[in-house]
């Protein structure tokens, strides 16, 4: 299978949606620098192609914070390893750092499908993917995820959402039916550098994050937890009781959680 598929559609950059000044101190101020340094010192560092992609991103992009940071990438790796996930969906490739971290954790035969709107980001990510030994595990689809996601068959064992913040609620609608019975969704930037904390900022992207968080919290088919990791990670998964109602659920080749 080709490592990249492209949709023909005029594009605008996903970019880094500008954040308004937060109403409370930023997350970097709320979590002490000493604590972050201690955590980083006790987290496995990037190496190989992953380190090369991370270093390039820091040196050559205006918003290196858009890539999956060390704690986020290692947490994603851990979730894939302990769950035995084989099918991963990523919304928002950027330069491919998170993509490579997840692909490295997959078992033999596992696959990451990653969706990226911006053609320049997609081109950079493809270079990083090609330079790694993991290219055969990754398919990059360039285009608007609202259009490229619906045709994907699923089910997905893990879904990583780190794309256009205003579209988070729509991503939820599209992803939940494609989630495996024991799958998990992880969404980044839930704090939006403090903008979502009360009294929340009133901009479109922040409203998108808040609506997403509310809908996950109220979703009868999901359990969830919001972690103070990085800029805030929201994890959501089908309740165990739901997965256990049908003993054959975990062996079905397709299907997902009811929306």
XYZ file of N, CA and C in Angstrom:
777
model
N 0.845 -1.194 0.000
C 0.000 0.000 0.000
C 0.880 1.243 0.000
N 0.493 2.232 -0.768
C 1.251 3.475 -0.805
C 1.255 4.148 0.553
N 2.404 4.734 0.985
C 2.454 5.376 2.288
C 1.702 6.684 2.360
N 1.247 7.213 1.231
C 0.513 8.485 1.284
C -0.619 8.465 0.265
N -1.747 8.969 0.702
C -2.896 9.183 -0.180
C -3.273 10.639 -0.049
N -3.681 11.269 -1.142
C -4.018 12.692 -1.093
C -5.409 12.923 -1.650
N -6.150 13.773 -0.970
C -7.428 14.212 -1.512
C -7.215 15.511 -2.265
N -7.913 15.689 -3.374
C -7.778 16.909 -4.174
C -8.785 17.920 -3.650
N -8.294 18.888 -2.915
C -9.181 19.870 -2.304
C -8.352 21.080 -1.905
N -8.814 22.306 -2.151
C -8.077 23.481 -1.698
C -7.874 23.415 -0.195
N -6.658 23.712 0.239
C -6.329 23.558 1.653
C -5.938 24.887 2.283
N -6.227 25.001 3.546
C -5.628 26.054 4.348
C -4.863 25.366 5.454
N -3.827 25.999 5.947
C -2.996 25.353 6.949
C -3.767 25.099 8.236
N -3.589 23.876 8.770
C -4.151 23.597 10.089
C -3.523 24.528 11.108
N -2.194 24.705 10.961
C -1.471 25.686 11.756
C -1.625 25.524 13.244
N -1.222 26.530 13.967
C -1.326 26.584 15.418
C -2.365 27.635 15.721
N -3.586 27.220 16.037
C -4.640 28.198 16.267
C -4.238 29.115 17.415
N -4.162 30.403 17.125
C -3.690 31.351 18.121
C -4.542 31.296 19.384
N -3.867 31.252 20.516
C -4.568 31.194 21.781
C -4.687 32.581 22.370
N -5.848 32.936 22.874
C -5.965 34.226 23.557
C -5.210 34.162 24.866
N -4.925 35.324 25.428
C -4.285 35.322 26.730
C -5.141 34.584 27.738
N -4.615 33.539 28.406
C -5.418 32.750 29.329
C -5.866 33.566 30.524
N -7.036 33.225 31.043
C -7.580 33.951 32.179
C -6.881 33.586 33.478
N -6.212 32.427 33.474
C -5.403 32.009 34.609
C -3.972 31.852 34.125
N -2.998 31.644 35.028
C -1.628 31.407 34.575
C -1.591 30.244 33.599
N -0.624 30.278 32.665
C -0.502 29.195 31.699
C -0.144 27.908 32.418
N -0.322 26.773 31.705
C -0.027 25.482 32.313
C 1.431 25.382 32.703
N 2.318 26.022 31.927
C 3.727 26.001 32.291
C 3.974 26.685 33.626
N 3.132 27.655 33.962
C 3.266 28.341 35.243
C 2.576 27.577 36.368
N 1.515 26.842 36.022
C 0.800 26.086 37.039
C 1.579 24.855 37.490
N 2.379 24.289 36.596
C 3.228 23.146 36.929
C 4.656 23.654 37.015
N 5.289 23.459 38.140
C 6.596 24.069 38.374
C 7.641 23.548 37.397
N 8.588 24.409 37.060
C 9.673 24.029 36.165
C 10.482 22.885 36.756
N 10.674 22.894 38.075
C 11.433 21.825 38.724
C 10.738 20.478 38.551
N 9.401 20.485 38.666
C 8.654 19.239 38.497
C 8.769 18.733 37.065
N 8.676 19.636 36.092
C 8.786 19.222 34.701
C 10.177 18.682 34.395
N 11.207 19.313 34.937
C 12.574 18.845 34.713
C 12.793 17.476 35.354
N 12.235 17.281 36.543
C 12.359 15.988 37.221
C 11.651 14.903 36.418
N 10.469 15.222 35.901
C 9.716 14.259 35.092
C 10.475 13.904 33.818
N 11.028 14.921 33.144
C 11.761 14.677 31.903
C 12.998 13.817 32.154
N 13.637 14.043 33.302
C 14.842 13.288 33.640
C 14.535 11.821 33.925
N 13.261 11.532 34.176
C 12.873 10.158 34.484
C 11.876 9.617 33.450
N 12.019 10.096 32.231
C 11.240 9.613 31.098
C 12.208 9.215 29.992
N 12.001 8.057 29.389
C 12.897 7.578 28.339
C 13.005 8.605 27.219
N 14.213 9.077 26.908
C 14.358 10.108 25.872
C 14.128 9.540 24.474
N 13.872 10.447 23.532
C 13.774 10.046 22.134
C 15.147 9.602 21.638
N 15.150 8.682 20.663
C 16.399 8.305 20.017
C 16.125 7.984 18.557
N 17.177 7.749 17.801
C 17.051 7.350 16.413
C 16.238 8.321 15.569
N 15.390 7.761 14.703
C 14.586 8.569 13.794
C 13.624 9.474 14.545
N 13.160 9.019 15.704
C 12.239 9.827 16.510
C 12.948 11.078 17.032
N 14.171 10.925 17.522
C 14.944 12.073 17.991
C 15.259 13.020 16.842
N 15.584 12.459 15.680
C 15.895 13.292 14.519
C 14.681 14.126 14.112
N 13.507 13.519 14.101
C 12.290 14.248 13.735
C 11.970 15.326 14.768
N 12.123 14.997 16.036
C 11.863 15.973 17.095
C 12.834 17.147 17.018
N 14.118 16.853 16.831
C 15.130 17.910 16.755
C 14.888 18.806 15.536
N 14.539 18.201 14.400
C 14.257 18.998 13.201
C 13.071 19.926 13.456
N 12.049 19.410 14.104
C 10.844 20.199 14.359
C 11.151 21.388 15.245
N 11.948 21.181 16.277
C 12.312 22.283 17.173
C 13.140 23.344 16.458
N 13.979 22.916 15.550
C 14.892 23.853 14.886
C 14.277 24.554 13.681
N 13.234 23.974 13.085
C 12.783 24.463 11.783
C 11.316 24.865 11.690
N 10.558 24.767 12.777
C 9.152 25.151 12.719
C 8.873 26.299 13.674
N 7.854 27.073 13.341
C 7.495 28.219 14.177
C 6.811 27.799 15.464
N 6.131 26.650 15.411
C 5.376 26.173 16.574
C 5.742 24.729 16.895
N 6.946 24.491 17.423
C 7.343 23.109 17.741
C 6.446 22.456 18.791
N 5.728 23.272 19.571
C 4.806 22.715 20.557
C 3.648 21.966 19.935
N 3.483 22.060 18.608
C 2.431 21.299 17.941
C 2.744 19.815 17.873
N 4.020 19.444 17.991
C 4.338 18.014 17.935
C 4.052 17.368 19.289
N 3.901 16.052 19.273
C 3.745 15.309 20.517
C 5.029 15.451 21.334
N 4.907 15.961 22.557
C 6.073 16.110 23.412
C 6.513 14.770 23.977
N 7.634 14.786 24.693
C 8.177 13.547 25.249
C 7.176 12.812 26.143
N 6.530 13.479 27.131
C 5.604 12.722 27.983
C 4.390 12.204 27.225
N 3.861 13.000 26.287
C 2.705 12.545 25.520
C 3.075 11.342 24.648
N 4.229 11.431 23.969
C 4.645 10.350 23.072
C 4.889 9.058 23.842
N 5.537 9.163 24.999
C 5.809 7.948 25.770
C 4.535 7.382 26.385
N 3.586 8.240 26.742
C 2.306 7.733 27.237
C 1.558 7.003 26.129
N 1.549 7.559 24.925
C 0.925 6.876 23.799
C 1.578 5.517 23.557
N 2.902 5.496 23.619
C 3.630 4.233 23.460
C 3.186 3.221 24.514
N 3.103 3.661 25.773
C 2.717 2.761 26.855
C 1.305 2.217 26.654
N 0.383 3.078 26.233
C -1.000 2.640 26.025
C -1.084 1.596 24.916
N -0.291 1.759 23.870
C -0.289 0.785 22.776
C 0.303 -0.536 23.243
N 1.400 -0.466 23.998
C 2.068 -1.692 24.455
C 1.178 -2.483 25.401
N 0.602 -1.812 26.403
C -0.163 -2.555 27.414
C -1.506 -3.035 26.880
N -2.047 -2.354 25.866
C -3.342 -2.752 25.319
C -3.213 -3.752 24.175
N -2.011 -3.870 23.622
C -1.823 -4.720 22.458
C -2.465 -4.152 21.202
N -2.640 -2.845 21.165
C -3.287 -2.197 20.018
C -2.548 -2.532 18.723
N -3.310 -2.780 17.677
C -2.742 -3.094 16.368
C -3.155 -2.088 15.294
N -4.251 -1.382 15.538
C -4.778 -0.430 14.558
C -4.916 0.931 15.218
N -4.144 1.903 14.739
C -4.078 3.230 15.348
C -4.486 4.277 14.318
N -5.279 5.240 14.765
C -5.669 6.376 13.935
C -5.162 7.652 14.589
N -4.495 8.491 13.806
C -3.988 9.772 14.291
C -4.620 10.894 13.481
N -5.191 11.874 14.170
C -5.734 13.060 13.523
C -4.790 14.222 13.818
N -4.033 14.634 12.803
C -3.061 15.700 12.963
C -1.651 15.146 13.015
N -1.025 14.942 11.853
C 0.313 14.348 11.783
C 1.391 15.333 12.180
N 1.243 16.586 11.777
C 2.265 17.628 11.871
C 3.554 17.105 11.237
N 4.665 17.004 11.959
C 5.926 16.555 11.349
C 6.206 15.078 11.571
N 5.264 14.357 12.174
C 5.389 12.910 12.271
C 6.000 12.364 13.541
N 6.245 13.218 14.546
C 6.875 12.736 15.775
C 5.966 11.748 16.506
N 4.716 12.140 16.744
C 3.790 11.229 17.404
C 3.542 9.980 16.575
N 3.484 10.153 15.263
C 3.285 9.026 14.355
C 4.368 7.977 14.545
N 5.616 8.417 14.551
C 6.741 7.493 14.699
C 6.744 6.835 16.070
N 6.409 7.604 17.116
C 6.386 7.037 18.463
C 5.361 5.916 18.565
N 4.183 6.116 17.972
C 3.146 5.092 18.040
C 3.481 3.896 17.158
N 4.015 4.149 15.966
C 4.371 3.053 15.066
C 5.423 2.148 15.696
N 6.355 2.732 16.432
C 7.420 1.947 17.059
C 6.885 1.005 18.129
N 5.747 1.337 18.710
C 5.187 0.532 19.796
C 4.289 -0.592 19.298
N 3.934 -0.581 18.022
C 2.995 -1.560 17.491
C 3.614 -2.947 17.393
N 2.799 -3.985 17.549
C 3.292 -5.346 17.301
C 3.438 -5.589 15.809
N 4.039 -6.694 15.444
C 4.191 -7.064 14.046
C 2.820 -7.079 13.364
N 2.730 -6.429 12.224
C 1.476 -6.369 11.496
C 0.594 -5.200 11.889
N 1.001 -4.420 12.904
C 0.231 -3.255 13.325
C 0.376 -2.116 12.332
N -0.559 -1.166 12.405
C -0.561 -0.084 11.409
C -1.090 1.216 12.005
N -0.479 2.328 11.611
C -0.941 3.672 11.943
C -1.465 4.325 10.672
N -2.697 4.805 10.724
C -3.230 5.656 9.665
C -3.257 7.070 10.225
N -2.561 7.994 9.592
C -2.447 9.355 10.113
C -2.976 10.350 9.088
N -3.779 11.304 9.562
C -4.463 12.265 8.703
C -3.896 13.665 8.938
N -3.526 14.346 7.871
C -2.945 15.688 7.975
C -3.528 16.596 6.901
N -4.028 17.745 7.308
C -4.617 18.706 6.387
C -3.569 19.441 5.560
N -2.522 19.915 6.194
C -1.566 20.815 5.547
C -0.584 20.034 4.670
N -0.501 20.363 3.369
C 0.387 19.606 2.478
C 1.866 19.773 2.819
N 2.265 20.934 3.333
C 3.665 21.127 3.702
C 4.024 20.258 4.913
N 3.142 20.229 5.914
C 3.383 19.347 7.055
C 3.450 17.892 6.611
N 2.529 17.516 5.721
C 2.507 16.137 5.245
C 3.815 15.774 4.548
N 4.362 16.695 3.766
C 5.611 16.432 3.050
C 6.765 16.231 4.029
N 6.826 17.064 5.071
C 7.869 16.919 6.083
C 7.718 15.590 6.821
N 6.491 15.278 7.209
C 6.246 14.022 7.921
C 6.658 12.821 7.077
N 6.360 12.863 5.786
C 6.739 11.755 4.908
C 8.251 11.579 4.840
N 8.991 12.689 4.864
C 10.457 12.578 4.880
C 10.926 11.888 6.162
N 10.332 12.280 7.297
C 10.726 11.661 8.562
C 10.321 10.193 8.610
N 9.163 9.874 8.070
C 8.709 8.484 8.046
C 9.625 7.646 7.151
N 9.967 8.183 5.971
C 10.821 7.449 5.036
C 12.213 7.209 5.604
N 12.676 8.118 6.481
C 14.011 7.993 7.067
C 14.046 7.024 8.243
N 12.893 6.512 8.637
C 12.813 5.593 9.763
C 12.651 4.161 9.253
N 12.854 3.166 10.119
C 12.614 1.775 9.704
C 11.149 1.370 9.832
N 10.256 2.344 10.023
C 8.854 2.050 10.338
C 7.898 2.422 9.218
N 8.427 2.789 8.047
C 7.579 3.317 6.983
C 6.490 2.332 6.563
N 6.776 1.032 6.636
C 5.779 0.055 6.184
C 4.621 -0.101 7.154
N 4.688 0.552 8.320
C 3.608 0.493 9.301
C 2.695 1.716 9.240
N 3.024 2.678 8.381
C 2.357 3.979 8.420
C 1.748 4.315 7.074
N 0.512 4.785 7.093
C -0.136 5.358 5.910
C -0.555 6.781 6.243
N -0.080 7.745 5.479
C -0.437 9.144 5.667
C -1.448 9.543 4.600
N -2.578 10.093 5.047
C -3.610 10.568 4.137
C -3.698 12.083 4.286
N -3.427 12.808 3.193
C -3.421 14.268 3.244
C -4.776 14.807 2.790
N -5.393 15.628 3.645
C -6.684 16.204 3.355
C -7.411 16.538 4.637
N -8.614 17.039 4.512
C -9.433 17.421 5.652
C -9.977 16.159 6.324
N -9.667 15.974 7.611
C -10.080 14.757 8.316
C -11.587 14.578 8.320
N -12.331 15.668 8.242
C -13.787 15.542 8.211
C -14.254 14.828 6.950
N -13.388 14.817 5.914
C -13.719 14.139 4.666
C -12.964 12.821 4.502
N -11.727 12.767 4.991
C -10.911 11.569 4.795
C -11.182 10.489 5.840
N -11.726 10.867 7.001
C -11.974 9.890 8.056
C -13.191 8.997 7.780
N -14.334 9.530 7.324
C -15.526 8.683 7.164
C -15.322 7.425 6.325
N -14.530 7.444 5.230
C -14.384 6.202 4.446
C -13.504 5.143 5.107
N -12.748 5.490 6.141
C -11.851 4.518 6.767
C -12.670 3.425 7.449
N -12.284 2.169 7.284
C -13.127 1.080 7.766
C -13.106 0.861 9.277
N -11.973 1.082 9.954
C -11.925 0.740 11.361
C -12.063 -0.768 11.530
N -12.247 -1.278 12.766
C -12.218 -0.477 13.995
C -10.791 -0.109 14.378
N -10.656 0.945 15.208
C -9.352 1.400 15.672
C -9.208 1.126 17.166
N -8.060 0.593 17.525
C -7.792 0.283 18.926
C -7.373 1.518 19.716
N -6.766 2.473 19.035
C -6.341 3.718 19.679
C -6.486 4.854 18.683
N -7.070 5.956 19.135
C -7.237 7.148 18.307
C -6.595 8.326 19.030
N -5.671 8.986 18.359
C -4.951 10.147 18.910
C -5.416 11.389 18.165
N -6.046 12.320 18.880
C -6.599 13.536 18.282
C -5.758 14.739 18.691
N -5.127 15.366 17.702
C -4.319 16.562 17.949
C -4.341 17.406 16.679
N -5.528 17.808 16.282
C -5.710 18.529 15.024
C -6.449 19.837 15.289
N -7.229 20.294 14.312
C -7.911 21.583 14.373
C -8.898 21.602 15.534
N -8.691 22.494 16.496
C -9.433 22.445 17.765
C -10.928 22.723 17.584
N -11.277 23.580 16.642
C -12.688 23.878 16.434
C -13.461 22.644 15.970
N -12.763 21.681 15.381
C -13.424 20.495 14.837
C -13.423 19.311 15.796
N -12.914 19.473 17.012
C -12.893 18.350 17.952
C -14.274 17.703 18.132
N -15.368 18.486 18.279
C -16.673 17.829 18.425
C -17.033 16.964 17.223
N -16.721 17.436 16.023
C -17.000 16.651 14.824
C -16.142 15.394 14.784
N -14.876 15.518 15.182
C -14.015 14.339 15.221
C -14.618 13.271 16.142
N -15.159 13.703 17.270
C -15.761 12.751 18.206
C -16.894 11.983 17.530
N -17.761 12.713 16.810
C -18.871 12.070 16.107
C -18.367 11.021 15.118
N -17.271 11.325 14.441
C -16.766 10.441 13.401
C -15.989 9.259 13.967
N -15.328 9.463 15.097
C -14.425 8.452 15.638
C -15.154 7.398 16.473
N -16.118 7.809 17.279
C -16.739 6.875 18.219
C -17.304 5.630 17.527
N -18.004 5.765 16.402
C -18.520 4.547 15.764
C -17.430 3.626 15.218
N -16.213 4.143 15.057
C -15.107 3.347 14.523
C -14.178 2.837 15.623
N -14.526 3.081 16.883
C -13.675 2.671 17.995
C -13.926 1.206 18.334
N -12.857 0.439 18.500
C -12.978 -0.958 18.892
C -13.624 -1.055 20.271
N -14.283 -2.187 20.582
C -14.964 -2.314 21.877
C -14.049 -2.057 23.066
N -12.777 -2.362 22.941
C -11.820 -2.053 24.008
C -10.793 -1.022 23.543
N -11.246 -0.138 22.656
C -10.371 0.905 22.152
C -10.353 2.118 23.065
N -9.471 3.069 22.745
C -9.331 4.272 23.555
C -9.070 5.472 22.661
N -9.660 6.601 23.039
C -9.446 7.892 22.377
C -8.596 8.748 23.303
N -7.574 9.401 22.756
C -6.769 10.347 23.524
C -6.773 11.665 22.765
N -7.211 12.733 23.432
C -7.287 14.057 22.808
C -6.337 15.016 23.522
N -5.561 15.758 22.745
C -4.554 16.664 23.288
C -5.089 18.088 23.390
N -4.359 18.917 24.156
C -4.610 20.367 24.283
C -5.929 20.706 24.953
N -6.335 19.894 25.932
C -7.596 20.144 26.614
C -7.543 21.386 27.507
N -6.367 21.799 27.919
C -6.243 23.030 28.709
C -6.039 24.252 27.816
N -5.555 24.014 26.607
C -5.275 25.101 25.660
C -4.473 26.213 26.317
N -3.423 25.774 27.019
C -2.511 26.700 27.686
C -3.231 27.563 28.713
N -4.288 27.018 29.319
C -5.029 27.723 30.355
C -6.295 28.397 29.878
N -6.509 28.461 28.552
C -7.656 29.200 28.021
C -8.990 28.535 28.341
N -8.994 27.217 28.588
C -10.247 26.526 28.887
C -10.612 26.571 30.366
N -9.687 27.044 31.194
C -9.945 27.075 32.634
C -10.845 28.249 32.985
N -11.768 28.079 33.925
C -12.711 29.163 34.269
C -12.003 30.393 34.803
N -12.445 31.588 34.404
C -13.434 31.847 33.347
C -12.796 31.667 31.974
N -13.332 30.764 31.186
C -12.717 30.377 29.915
C -12.725 31.519 28.910
N -11.735 31.494 28.035
C -11.692 32.461 26.931
C -12.845 32.188 25.972
N -13.273 33.221 25.256
C -14.404 33.079 24.344
C -13.920 33.198 22.906
N -13.188 32.201 22.443
C -12.777 32.152 21.046
C -13.229 30.813 20.476
N -13.228 30.705 19.163
C -13.814 29.543 18.495
C -13.119 28.240 18.874
N -11.792 28.261 18.912
C -11.061 27.030 19.214
C -11.307 26.579 20.650
N -11.308 27.527 21.587
C -11.574 27.169 22.977
C -12.987 26.627 23.131
N -13.943 27.240 22.462
C -15.308 26.726 22.512
C -15.384 25.303 21.952
N -14.603 25.022 20.912
C -14.576 23.674 20.359
C -14.063 22.653 21.360
N -12.985 23.007 22.067
C -12.429 22.108 23.084
C -13.438 21.898 24.212
N -14.070 22.970 24.669
C -15.022 22.855 25.778
C -16.241 22.022 25.379
N -16.712 22.197 24.154
C -17.857 21.410 23.692
C -17.478 19.934 23.596
N -16.293 19.665 23.087
C -15.785 18.291 23.016
C -15.724 17.667 24.410
N -15.139 18.395 25.365
C -15.010 17.881 26.729
C -16.378 17.597 27.345
N -17.328 18.517 27.126
C -18.672 18.321 27.673
C -19.340 17.098 27.071
N -19.205 16.928 25.763
C -19.862 15.816 25.093
C -19.251 14.478 25.499
N -17.943 14.441 25.685
C -17.324 13.210 26.174
C -17.821 12.895 27.584
N -17.855 13.918 28.448
C -18.293 13.728 29.825
C -19.731 13.207 29.897
N -20.577 13.658 28.985
C -21.992 13.288 29.012
C -22.307 12.051 28.177
N -21.314 11.510 27.469
C -21.552 10.389 26.556
C -21.813 9.113 27.361
N -22.968 8.503 27.137
C -23.339 7.309 27.894
C -22.506 6.092 27.506
N -21.873 6.130 26.347
C -21.085 4.988 25.899
C -19.607 5.105 26.182
N -19.189 6.122 26.957
C -17.773 6.329 27.229
C -17.530 6.596 28.704
N -16.408 6.105 29.208
C -15.825 6.570 30.462
C -14.607 7.415 30.100
N -14.195 8.300 30.971
C -13.119 9.210 30.598
C -12.365 9.727 31.818
N -11.163 10.213 31.547
C -10.347 10.860 32.573
C -9.517 11.945 31.900
N -9.413 13.100 32.544
C -8.604 14.200 32.044
C -7.319 14.259 32.862
N -6.186 14.110 32.180
C -4.884 14.073 32.839
C -4.163 15.404 32.670
N -3.474 15.835 33.719
C -2.673 17.062 33.659
C -1.279 16.728 33.128
N -1.244 16.150 31.947
C -0.001 15.819 31.249
C 0.114 16.755 30.062
N 1.279 17.387 29.895
C 1.441 18.332 28.801
C 0.416 19.437 28.902
N -0.330 19.661 27.822
C -1.365 20.695 27.782
C -2.748 20.104 28.065
N -2.761 18.954 28.742
C -4.018 18.305 29.111
C -4.417 17.232 28.126
N -4.507 15.985 28.589
C -4.902 14.863 27.750
C -6.204 14.286 28.280
N -7.192 14.161 27.408
C -8.457 13.530 27.772
C -8.492 12.136 27.169
N -8.612 11.124 28.030
C -8.715 9.738 27.607
C -10.162 9.291 27.743
N -10.682 8.602 26.737
C -12.060 8.119 26.760
C -12.107 6.720 26.158
N -12.919 5.851 26.753
C -12.987 4.458 26.323
C -14.361 3.880 26.662
N -14.799 2.827 25.960
C -16.071 2.197 26.300
C -15.976 1.559 27.685
N -17.001 1.698 28.520
C -16.969 1.053 29.829
C -16.779 -0.455 29.701
N -16.087 -1.042 30.650
C -15.825 -2.477 30.608
C -17.123 -3.261 30.550
N -18.142 -2.820 31.288
C -19.414 -3.537 31.298
C -20.023 -3.582 29.907
N -19.847 -2.489 29.130
C -20.353 -2.469 27.766
C -19.613 -3.487 26.907
N -18.304 -3.534 27.053
C -17.498 -4.459 26.266
C -17.802 -5.912 26.633
N -18.180 -6.165 27.895
C -18.397 -7.527 28.356
C -19.808 -8.023 28.117
N -20.712 -7.160 27.686
C -22.079 -7.604 27.441
C -22.123 -8.683 26.369
N -21.245 -8.586 25.388
C -21.180 -9.576 24.318
C -19.794 -10.196 24.324
N -19.649 -11.463 24.744
C -18.318 -12.086 24.827
C -17.605 -12.136 23.491
N -18.352 -12.030 22.382
C -17.727 -12.095 21.061
C -17.264 -10.730 20.569
N -17.536 -9.658 21.355
C -17.257 -8.296 20.866
C -15.802 -8.102 20.519
N -14.894 -8.626 21.352
C -13.467 -8.368 21.130
C -12.915 -9.116 19.933
N -13.662 -10.097 19.388
C -13.159 -10.862 18.260
C -13.795 -10.463 16.940
N -14.731 -9.527 16.971
C -15.371 -9.109 15.736
C -14.406 -8.322 14.865
N -14.470 -8.527 13.545
C -13.531 -7.820 12.651
C -13.882 -6.367 12.437
N -15.110 -5.966 12.741
C -15.492 -4.579 12.505
C -16.551 -4.183 13.503
N -16.854 -2.890 13.528
C -17.863 -2.404 14.452
C -17.291 -1.326 15.322
N -18.083 -0.865 16.286
C -17.579 0.184 17.154
C -18.574 0.502 18.218
N -18.301 1.568 18.948
C -19.159 2.022 20.031
C -20.339 2.777 19.435
N -21.503 2.583 19.969
C -22.660 3.316 19.480
C -22.474 4.792 19.733
N -22.779 5.649 18.758
C -22.582 7.098 18.928
C -23.524 7.648 19.975
